[in-house]
Amino acid sequence: MLQNFSSIKSLHSTSPVEQTHTVKGWIKSLRNSKKFSFMVLNDGSSHKDLQIVVDATLENYAAIAALGLHSSVEVTGLVVGSLGKGQSIEMQAKSITIVGTIPEDYPLQKKETSLEFLRENAHLRGRTQLFSAVFRIRHTLSKATHDFFHERGYFYLHTPIITSSDGEGAGEMFRVSTLKPENPPMVSGKVDYSKDYFARETFLNVTGQLEGECYAMALGKIYTFGPTFRAENSNTARHLSEFWMIEPEVAFADLDDVADLGRDYIQFMMKRALEFNRDELEFLAGKNNNPDLIATLEHVASSPFARVTYTEVIDILKKAQAAGHKFEFAAPDWGGDLATEHERYMCEIHFKKPTIVTDYPKEIKAFYMKQNPDGKTVRCMDILVPGVGEIIGGSQREEDYDKLTTRMKEMGLDPAGYWWYTDLRRFGTTPHAGFGLGFERAVMYVTGMTNIRDVIAFPRTPKNAEF
Ligand code: ATP
Ligand code: MN
């Protein structure tokens, strides 16, 4: 039986007219009339469904006609050319086996399909056209990530998920411990982590960068693509507590090299989605009332990004404010961090395209970023994109041992705790640079979905770890 099994995607791409095939899938709609039924079937392999004509003379016709939406069936039938609009083939069923039925209380039968309702049914939402489209695109972008870096000579590095260093102060961390919370060992009034599993405090990683740098100094060009954890206390539409990050790290590279790399990578993902997920993108454009989605992707995939320094951004924001633009948070003075609305103003209103902002004040950036000769700014960049805001954060790293350790001390970090990281600057140091791209933000950008909870299968956010 399996030998003759066809995916709906393969049937659509080969259009094997006048041949008998067996397909297995779920019923998306069923219209019954006296003499036959139109069954719309999908097996998840493609956005396009397969229409099946079910003749009332089939022996189990009564049972089939009574099936609820998302019942699973196996259908053997003849593939024929279709006269119906929007499809080139359909199937005339010869036999149908009912595999799994749907009871009355199936949640997705309800009319209500708000995104909020679907989040509460995250175990089922992948069955909707919307979510299956998003998740097929997510797959495309994931595959595109590996292809992009592999084709450019990068090695995929798996960095640890459990870490004892606090990353960079990139975010609040989740503790990893096997101590009994109700009765932990104590020493002078504090929990004694020397008695914990790793004989020290450990956490889930907020980045793989520091470990990535070690292997960039060995393999030249590496990238990570793994889960990342931040106990963000902000409940926004762009932050998850568990997300996936891609972090390339390149030896003998400077900031311009990785700014170009980030742009090329984003454009490569877009081109792949346009190539492999046209049907999904067209559907999302309609569903999300986003008619320009495809035209915008095509344009951005082949156009230069804007590029400005942080100092120029402050100037532009101040001028916009003086000209009457109302920001919820006033445009910051030089030295202050940019709020999301400021980032979005730059890429959505000022430049109307992805924008690379470089050279932020050192006070608001991590210790490892290379200092500029001005003594005030560091060689870093954020890439901001319309609809999402920051999608990439990166920098050239400080490769000089003395400058790095001096900056660590200035920022209240003990270099001894990072001995293996500072060793990289003692043993064959080189200029190097890298960035982190939040994978879910890339999926948001390409799909036009506006809440990050809707582009990851089972989102983890504050007060939410169901499923
Ligand atoms: P933000 O200012 O948006 O919180 P960040 O400055 O903390 O971002 P980085 O530490 O530079 O971000 O991390 C690199 C990338 O990881 C970001 O550009 C973003 O795309 C992504 N990212 C960061 N935090 C989260 C999160 N909580 N959920 C999803 N993606 C995230
Ligand atoms: Mn953050």
Coordinates of C-alpha atoms and ligand atoms in Angstrom, one line a residue:
M1 CA 0.0 0.0 0.0
L2 CA 2.7 2.5 1.0
Q3 CA 4.5 1.9 -2.3
N4 CA 1.8 3.7 -4.2
F5 CA 1.5 6.5 -1.6
S6 CA 1.7 9.9 -3.1
S7 CA 2.1 13.3 -1.4
I8 CA -0.3 16.0 -2.5
K9 CA 2.7 18.1 -3.3
S10 CA 4.1 15.5 -5.6
L11 CA 0.8 15.0 -7.3
H12 CA 0.5 18.8 -8.0
S13 CA 4.0 19.0 -9.3
T14 CA 3.9 16.0 -11.6
S15 CA 0.1 16.1 -12.5
P16 CA 0.0 12.4 -13.3
V17 CA -3.3 12.5 -15.2
E18 CA -5.1 9.2 -15.8
Q19 CA -3.1 7.3 -13.2
T20 CA -4.3 5.7 -10.0
H21 CA -2.7 6.9 -6.8
T22 CA -3.2 6.5 -3.0
V23 CA -3.1 9.6 -0.9
K24 CA -3.5 10.0 2.9
G25 CA -4.5 13.2 4.6
W26 CA -7.0 15.2 6.5
I27 CA -10.4 16.5 5.3
K28 CA -10.4 20.3 5.0
S29 CA -13.9 20.6 3.6
L30 CA -16.7 18.3 2.5
R31 CA -19.6 19.3 0.4
N32 CA -22.3 16.6 0.0
S33 CA -24.9 16.4 -2.7
K34 CA -27.2 13.6 -3.7
K35 CA -25.0 11.9 -6.2
F36 CA -21.5 12.7 -4.9
S37 CA -19.4 14.7 -2.5
F38 CA -16.5 17.1 -3.0
M39 CA -13.9 16.4 -0.5
V40 CA -10.9 18.7 -0.1
L41 CA -7.9 16.9 1.3
N42 CA -4.5 18.0 2.5
D43 CA -1.6 16.0 3.9
G44 CA 0.4 19.0 5.0
S45 CA 3.0 18.6 2.2
S46 CA 1.9 21.8 0.4
H47 CA -0.4 24.7 0.6
K48 CA -2.4 23.4 -2.3
D49 CA -5.2 21.0 -1.4
L50 CA -6.3 18.1 -3.5
Q51 CA -10.0 18.0 -4.5
I52 CA -11.5 14.5 -4.5
V53 CA -14.8 13.6 -6.1
V54 CA -16.5 10.9 -4.0
D55 CA -19.3 9.1 -5.9
A56 CA -22.3 8.2 -3.8
T57 CA -22.1 4.6 -5.1
L58 CA -19.0 3.9 -2.8
E59 CA -20.1 1.2 -0.4
N60 CA -19.2 3.3 2.7
Y61 CA -20.5 6.6 1.3
A62 CA -22.9 7.3 4.2
A63 CA -20.1 7.1 6.7
I64 CA -17.8 9.2 4.6
A65 CA -20.4 11.9 4.0
A66 CA -20.9 12.2 7.8
L67 CA -17.2 12.8 8.5
G68 CA -16.2 16.0 10.4
L69 CA -13.5 18.4 9.4
H70 CA -10.0 17.1 10.0
S71 CA -11.0 13.4 10.0
S72 CA -8.1 11.4 8.5
V73 CA -8.6 9.2 5.4
E74 CA -6.8 7.1 2.9
V75 CA -8.1 7.5 -0.6
T76 CA -7.2 5.5 -3.7
G77 CA -8.4 7.0 -7.0
L78 CA -7.8 8.1 -10.5
V79 CA -6.0 11.5 -11.0
V80 CA -7.7 13.5 -13.8
G81 CA -7.5 16.9 -15.2
S82 CA -9.8 19.3 -13.4
L83 CA -12.2 21.9 -14.8
G84 CA -12.5 23.6 -11.5
K85 CA -10.8 26.9 -11.1
G86 CA -7.6 27.1 -9.1
Q87 CA -6.6 23.5 -9.6
S88 CA -5.2 21.5 -12.5
I89 CA -5.9 18.0 -11.2
E90 CA -8.4 16.3 -9.0
M91 CA -9.0 12.7 -8.0
Q92 CA -11.9 10.4 -8.6
A93 CA -12.1 8.2 -5.5
K94 CA -12.3 4.4 -6.1
S95 CA -12.1 3.6 -2.4
I96 CA -11.8 5.5 0.8
T97 CA -10.7 4.1 4.2
I98 CA -11.6 6.1 7.2
V99 CA -8.5 6.3 9.5
G100 CA -9.5 8.7 12.3
T101 CA -12.8 10.5 13.0
I102 CA -13.5 13.8 14.6
P103 CA -15.9 14.1 17.6
E104 CA -18.3 17.0 18.3
D105 CA -15.9 18.6 20.8
Y106 CA -13.1 19.2 18.3
P107 CA -12.0 22.8 19.2
L108 CA -11.2 24.0 15.7
Q109 CA -14.7 23.3 14.4
K110 CA -15.8 26.4 16.2
K111 CA -16.2 29.5 14.1
E112 CA -13.8 31.3 16.4
T113 CA -10.3 31.2 15.0
S114 CA -8.7 34.3 16.6
L115 CA -4.9 34.1 17.0
E116 CA -5.5 34.3 20.7
F117 CA -7.8 31.2 20.6
L118 CA -5.4 29.4 18.4
R119 CA -2.5 30.1 20.9
E120 CA -4.6 28.4 23.6
N121 CA -4.8 25.4 21.2
A122 CA -1.2 25.4 20.1
H123 CA -1.3 21.6 19.8
L124 CA -3.8 21.9 17.0
R125 CA -3.1 25.3 15.4
G126 CA -0.6 23.9 13.0
R127 CA -3.6 22.3 11.2
T128 CA -4.9 25.7 10.1
Q129 CA -3.9 27.1 6.7
L130 CA -2.4 30.1 8.4
F131 CA -0.1 28.1 10.7
S132 CA 0.8 25.4 8.2
A133 CA 1.9 28.2 5.8
V134 CA 4.0 29.9 8.5
F135 CA 5.6 26.6 9.5
R136 CA 6.5 25.6 6.0
I137 CA 8.2 29.0 5.6
R138 CA 10.0 28.5 8.9
H139 CA 11.4 25.3 7.5
T140 CA 12.5 27.0 4.3
L141 CA 14.3 29.7 6.3
S142 CA 16.0 27.1 8.5
K143 CA 17.2 25.1 5.5
A144 CA 18.2 28.4 3.8
T145 CA 20.3 29.3 6.9
H146 CA 22.4 26.1 6.7
D147 CA 22.7 26.4 2.9
F148 CA 23.7 30.1 3.1
F149 CA 26.5 29.5 5.6
H150 CA 27.7 26.2 4.3
E151 CA 28.0 27.5 0.7
R152 CA 30.2 30.3 2.1
G153 CA 32.5 28.0 3.9
Y154 CA 31.1 28.3 7.5
F155 CA 31.1 25.4 9.8
Y156 CA 28.0 24.7 11.9
L157 CA 29.1 24.7 15.6
H158 CA 26.9 23.4 18.5
T159 CA 27.6 25.5 21.5
P160 CA 26.5 24.5 25.0
I161 CA 23.0 25.1 26.3
I162 CA 24.1 25.1 30.0
T163 CA 26.7 27.7 30.9
S164 CA 28.4 29.1 33.9
S165 CA 29.3 32.4 32.4
D166 CA 26.7 35.1 32.4
G167 CA 27.1 35.6 28.6
E168 CA 27.5 39.3 28.5
G169 CA 24.7 40.5 30.6
A170 CA 22.6 40.0 27.4
G171 CA 19.5 39.3 29.5
E172 CA 18.2 37.7 32.7
M173 CA 19.1 34.1 32.9
F174 CA 17.3 30.9 33.9
R175 CA 19.0 29.0 36.6
V176 CA 20.0 25.3 36.1
S177 CA 20.2 23.5 39.5
T178 CA 19.5 20.1 41.0
L179 CA 19.4 21.5 44.6
K180 CA 16.2 21.0 46.5
P181 CA 14.5 24.5 46.5
E182 CA 12.8 23.8 49.8
N183 CA 16.0 22.9 51.6
P184 CA 19.2 24.0 49.8
P185 CA 22.6 23.7 51.4
M186 CA 23.6 27.1 52.9
V187 CA 26.9 28.8 53.7
S188 CA 27.0 32.1 55.6
G189 CA 23.4 32.8 54.8
K190 CA 23.6 32.1 51.1
V191 CA 22.8 29.0 49.0
D192 CA 26.0 27.0 48.6
Y193 CA 26.2 26.3 44.9
S194 CA 29.5 24.4 45.4
K195 CA 27.1 21.6 46.4
D196 CA 25.1 21.9 43.2
Y197 CA 25.3 19.5 40.3
F198 CA 28.2 21.3 38.5
A199 CA 29.8 22.5 41.8
R200 CA 29.1 26.1 40.7
E201 CA 26.2 28.3 39.6
T202 CA 24.9 27.4 36.1
F203 CA 22.3 28.8 33.8
L204 CA 20.7 28.3 30.4
N205 CA 22.7 30.3 27.8
V206 CA 21.6 33.7 26.5
T207 CA 24.1 33.5 23.6
G208 CA 26.7 31.1 22.2
Q209 CA 28.9 33.9 21.1
L210 CA 31.8 33.5 23.5
E211 CA 32.2 29.8 22.7
G212 CA 31.7 30.6 19.0
E213 CA 34.6 32.9 19.1
C214 CA 36.8 30.1 20.4
Y215 CA 36.1 28.1 17.3
A216 CA 36.3 31.0 14.9
M217 CA 39.9 31.2 16.1
A218 CA 40.3 27.6 15.0
L219 CA 38.1 27.0 12.0
G220 CA 38.0 30.6 10.7
K221 CA 34.3 30.9 10.0
I222 CA 31.6 29.3 12.2
Y223 CA 27.9 29.8 12.8
T224 CA 25.7 28.5 15.6
F225 CA 21.9 27.9 15.2
G226 CA 20.4 26.8 18.5
P227 CA 18.0 27.5 21.3
T228 CA 18.7 30.6 23.4
F229 CA 17.0 31.4 26.7
R230 CA 16.3 34.8 28.3
A231 CA 14.1 35.4 31.3
E232 CA 12.9 38.6 29.7
N233 CA 10.5 40.2 32.1
S234 CA 9.0 42.2 29.2
N235 CA 5.9 40.7 27.7
T236 CA 6.2 42.1 24.1
A237 CA 5.2 40.9 20.7
R238 CA 8.9 40.5 19.8
H239 CA 10.4 38.7 22.8
L240 CA 10.3 35.0 23.7
S241 CA 11.8 33.4 26.8
E242 CA 13.1 30.6 24.5
F243 CA 14.1 31.5 21.0
W244 CA 16.4 30.3 18.2
M245 CA 19.5 32.4 17.3
I246 CA 22.0 32.2 14.5
E247 CA 25.4 33.5 15.4
P248 CA 28.1 33.6 12.8
E249 CA 31.6 34.5 14.0
V250 CA 34.4 35.3 11.5
A251 CA 38.2 35.5 12.0
F252 CA 40.1 38.2 10.1
A253 CA 36.9 40.2 9.6
D254 CA 35.8 43.6 10.6
L255 CA 32.4 45.2 11.2
D256 CA 31.8 46.0 7.5
D257 CA 32.3 42.4 6.6
V258 CA 29.7 41.1 9.0
A259 CA 27.3 44.0 8.1
D260 CA 27.4 42.8 4.5
L261 CA 27.1 39.2 5.7
G262 CA 24.0 40.0 7.7
R263 CA 22.4 41.8 4.7
D264 CA 23.3 39.0 2.3
Y265 CA 21.9 36.4 4.7
I266 CA 18.5 38.2 5.2
Q267 CA 18.2 38.6 1.4
F268 CA 19.1 35.0 0.8
M269 CA 16.3 33.8 3.2
M270 CA 13.8 36.1 1.4
K271 CA 14.8 34.7 -2.0
R272 CA 14.4 31.2 -0.8
A273 CA 10.9 31.9 0.6
L274 CA 9.9 33.5 -2.7
E275 CA 11.3 30.5 -4.6
F276 CA 9.8 27.7 -2.5
N277 CA 6.7 29.3 -0.7
R278 CA 4.9 31.4 -3.3
D279 CA 1.6 29.8 -2.4
E280 CA 2.1 30.4 1.3
L281 CA 3.2 34.0 0.8
E282 CA 0.2 34.8 -1.4
F283 CA -2.1 33.3 1.2
L284 CA -0.5 35.2 4.0
A285 CA -0.7 38.5 2.0
G286 CA -4.4 38.0 1.8
K287 CA -5.0 36.6 5.2
N288 CA -3.0 39.3 7.0
N289 CA -4.3 42.1 4.8
N290 CA -0.8 42.7 3.6
P291 CA -1.2 43.0 -0.2
D292 CA 2.4 44.3 -0.7
L293 CA 4.0 41.4 1.0
I294 CA 5.5 39.7 -2.1
A295 CA 6.4 42.9 -3.9
T296 CA 8.2 44.1 -0.7
L297 CA 10.1 40.9 -0.3
E298 CA 11.2 41.0 -3.9
H299 CA 12.3 44.6 -3.6
V300 CA 14.2 44.2 -0.3
A301 CA 15.8 41.0 -1.5
S302 CA 17.7 42.9 -4.2
S303 CA 18.1 46.4 -2.9
P304 CA 20.8 48.0 -0.7
F305 CA 20.0 48.6 3.0
A306 CA 20.3 52.0 4.5
R307 CA 23.3 52.6 6.8
V308 CA 23.8 55.3 9.5
T309 CA 25.7 55.8 12.7
Y310 CA 24.0 56.0 16.1
T311 CA 25.0 59.6 16.3
E312 CA 23.3 60.4 13.0
V313 CA 20.2 58.5 14.3
I314 CA 20.0 60.7 17.4
D315 CA 20.2 63.7 15.1
I316 CA 17.4 62.5 12.8
L317 CA 15.2 61.6 15.7
K318 CA 15.7 65.0 17.3
K319 CA 14.9 66.8 14.1
A320 CA 11.8 64.6 13.5
Q321 CA 10.6 65.5 17.0
A322 CA 11.3 69.2 16.4
A323 CA 9.3 69.0 13.2
G324 CA 6.3 67.7 15.2
H325 CA 6.6 63.9 15.1
K326 CA 5.2 62.6 18.4
F327 CA 7.2 59.8 20.0
E328 CA 5.8 58.1 23.1
F329 CA 9.3 58.2 24.6
A330 CA 11.1 61.4 23.7
A331 CA 14.0 61.0 21.3
P332 CA 17.0 60.2 23.5
D333 CA 19.9 62.5 24.1
W334 CA 23.3 61.2 22.8
G335 CA 24.2 58.3 25.1
G336 CA 20.7 57.0 25.6
D337 CA 19.4 53.7 24.2
L338 CA 17.0 53.7 21.3
A339 CA 13.5 52.5 22.1
T340 CA 11.6 50.2 19.7
E341 CA 9.6 53.1 18.4
H342 CA 12.8 54.9 17.6
E343 CA 14.2 51.9 15.8
R344 CA 11.0 51.5 13.9
Y345 CA 10.8 55.2 13.0
M346 CA 14.2 54.9 11.3
C347 CA 13.4 51.9 9.1
E348 CA 9.7 52.3 8.6
I349 CA 9.3 56.1 8.2
H350 CA 12.7 57.7 7.7
F351 CA 14.4 55.2 5.3
K352 CA 11.5 52.8 4.6
K353 CA 13.8 49.9 4.3
P354 CA 16.1 47.7 6.4
T355 CA 18.6 50.0 8.2
I356 CA 22.0 49.2 9.6
V357 CA 22.8 51.4 12.6
T358 CA 26.5 51.4 13.7
D359 CA 28.8 52.8 16.4
Y360 CA 26.7 53.0 19.5
P361 CA 28.0 54.6 22.7
K362 CA 30.2 52.1 24.6
E363 CA 28.2 52.6 27.8
I364 CA 25.1 50.9 26.4
K365 CA 26.9 48.0 24.7
A366 CA 28.7 44.8 25.8
F367 CA 32.3 44.7 27.1
Y368 CA 33.7 42.7 24.2
M369 CA 32.9 45.2 21.5
K370 CA 35.9 46.9 19.8
Q371 CA 36.4 50.5 20.8
N372 CA 36.6 53.2 18.2
P373 CA 39.5 55.7 18.3
D374 CA 37.0 58.4 19.6
G375 CA 37.0 56.6 23.0
K376 CA 33.2 57.0 23.1
T377 CA 31.7 54.6 20.7
V378 CA 32.1 50.9 19.8
R379 CA 32.3 49.1 16.4
C380 CA 28.9 47.5 16.5
M381 CA 25.8 47.4 14.4
D382 CA 22.1 46.6 14.7
I383 CA 20.0 45.8 11.7
L384 CA 16.5 47.1 12.0
V385 CA 13.7 46.0 9.7
P386 CA 10.2 47.4 9.0
G387 CA 7.4 45.7 11.1
V388 CA 9.8 44.0 13.5
G389 CA 12.6 46.4 14.6
E390 CA 15.9 44.9 15.6
I391 CA 16.6 41.6 13.9
I392 CA 20.4 41.5 14.1
G393 CA 22.8 42.7 16.8
G394 CA 26.5 42.4 16.1
S395 CA 30.0 43.8 16.4
Q396 CA 33.6 43.6 15.7
R397 CA 35.2 42.1 18.9
E398 CA 38.0 43.6 20.8
E399 CA 41.0 41.5 19.9
D400 CA 43.6 43.3 22.2
Y401 CA 44.1 41.6 25.6
D402 CA 44.8 44.8 27.5
K403 CA 42.0 46.8 26.0
L404 CA 39.6 43.9 26.6
T405 CA 40.5 43.3 30.2
T406 CA 40.6 47.0 31.0
R407 CA 37.1 47.4 29.7
M408 CA 35.9 44.4 31.6
K409 CA 37.2 45.9 34.9
E410 CA 35.6 49.2 34.0
M411 CA 32.3 47.4 33.7
G412 CA 32.7 45.5 37.0
L413 CA 33.5 42.1 35.4
D414 CA 36.3 40.0 36.8
P415 CA 38.5 38.9 33.8
A416 CA 39.6 35.8 35.8
G417 CA 36.1 34.5 35.4
Y418 CA 36.5 34.7 31.6
W419 CA 40.1 33.3 31.5
W420 CA 39.4 31.0 28.5
Y421 CA 37.8 33.9 26.6
T422 CA 40.7 36.3 27.3
D423 CA 43.2 33.5 26.4
L424 CA 42.0 33.9 22.8
R425 CA 43.6 37.4 22.8
R426 CA 46.9 36.0 24.2
F427 CA 47.2 33.0 21.8
G428 CA 47.3 34.1 18.1
T429 CA 44.7 36.8 18.3
T430 CA 43.1 38.2 15.1
P431 CA 40.6 40.9 14.3
H432 CA 37.2 39.2 14.3
A433 CA 33.5 40.0 14.2
G434 CA 30.1 38.4 14.3
F435 CA 26.4 38.9 15.0
G436 CA 23.3 37.3 16.4
L437 CA 20.1 37.0 14.3
G438 CA 16.8 36.1 16.1
F439 CA 15.3 33.4 14.0
E440 CA 11.7 34.1 15.0
R441 CA 12.1 37.7 14.1
A442 CA 13.3 36.7 10.6
V443 CA 10.2 34.4 10.3
M444 CA 8.1 37.4 11.4
Y445 CA 9.7 39.6 8.8
V446 CA 9.3 37.2 5.9
T447 CA 5.7 36.1 6.8
G448 CA 4.4 39.4 7.9
M449 CA 3.1 37.9 11.2
T450 CA 3.0 40.5 13.9
N451 CA 3.3 38.5 17.1
I452 CA 6.4 36.4 17.7
R453 CA 4.2 33.8 19.5
D454 CA 2.7 32.9 16.2
V455 CA 6.0 31.9 14.4
I456 CA 7.3 29.3 16.9
A457 CA 5.4 26.1 17.5
F458 CA 5.1 26.2 21.3
P459 CA 6.0 29.7 22.6
R460 CA 7.6 30.2 26.0
T461 CA 6.8 33.6 27.5
P462 CA 6.4 34.9 31.0
K463 CA 3.7 32.9 32.9
N464 CA 3.3 30.6 29.9
A465 CA 4.9 27.2 29.3
E466 CA 1.8 25.1 28.5
F467 CA 2.4 22.2 26.0
Ligands
ATP1 P1 16.2 43.5 22.0 O1 16.7 44.9 22.1 O2 15.2 43.4 20.9 O3 15.8 42.9 23.2 P2 18.8 42.5 22.2 O4 19.6 43.8 22.0 O5 18.6 42.0 23.5 O6 17.4 42.7 21.4 P3 20.9 40.8 21.2 O7 21.3 40.4 22.5 O8 21.7 41.6 20.3 O9 19.4 41.4 21.2 O10 20.5 39.4 20.4 C1 20.6 39.2 19.0 C2 19.3 39.0 18.3 O11 18.5 38.0 19.0 C3 18.4 40.3 18.4 O12 18.7 41.1 17.3 C4 17.0 39.7 18.2 O13 16.8 39.4 16.8 C5 17.1 38.4 18.9 N1 16.5 38.4 20.2 C6 17.0 39.0 21.4 N2 16.2 38.7 22.4 C7 15.2 38.0 21.9 C8 14.0 37.5 22.6 N3 13.8 37.6 23.9 N4 13.1 36.8 21.8 C9 13.4 36.6 20.5 N5 14.5 37.1 19.8 C10 15.3 37.8 20.6
MN2 MN 16.9 42.1 24.8

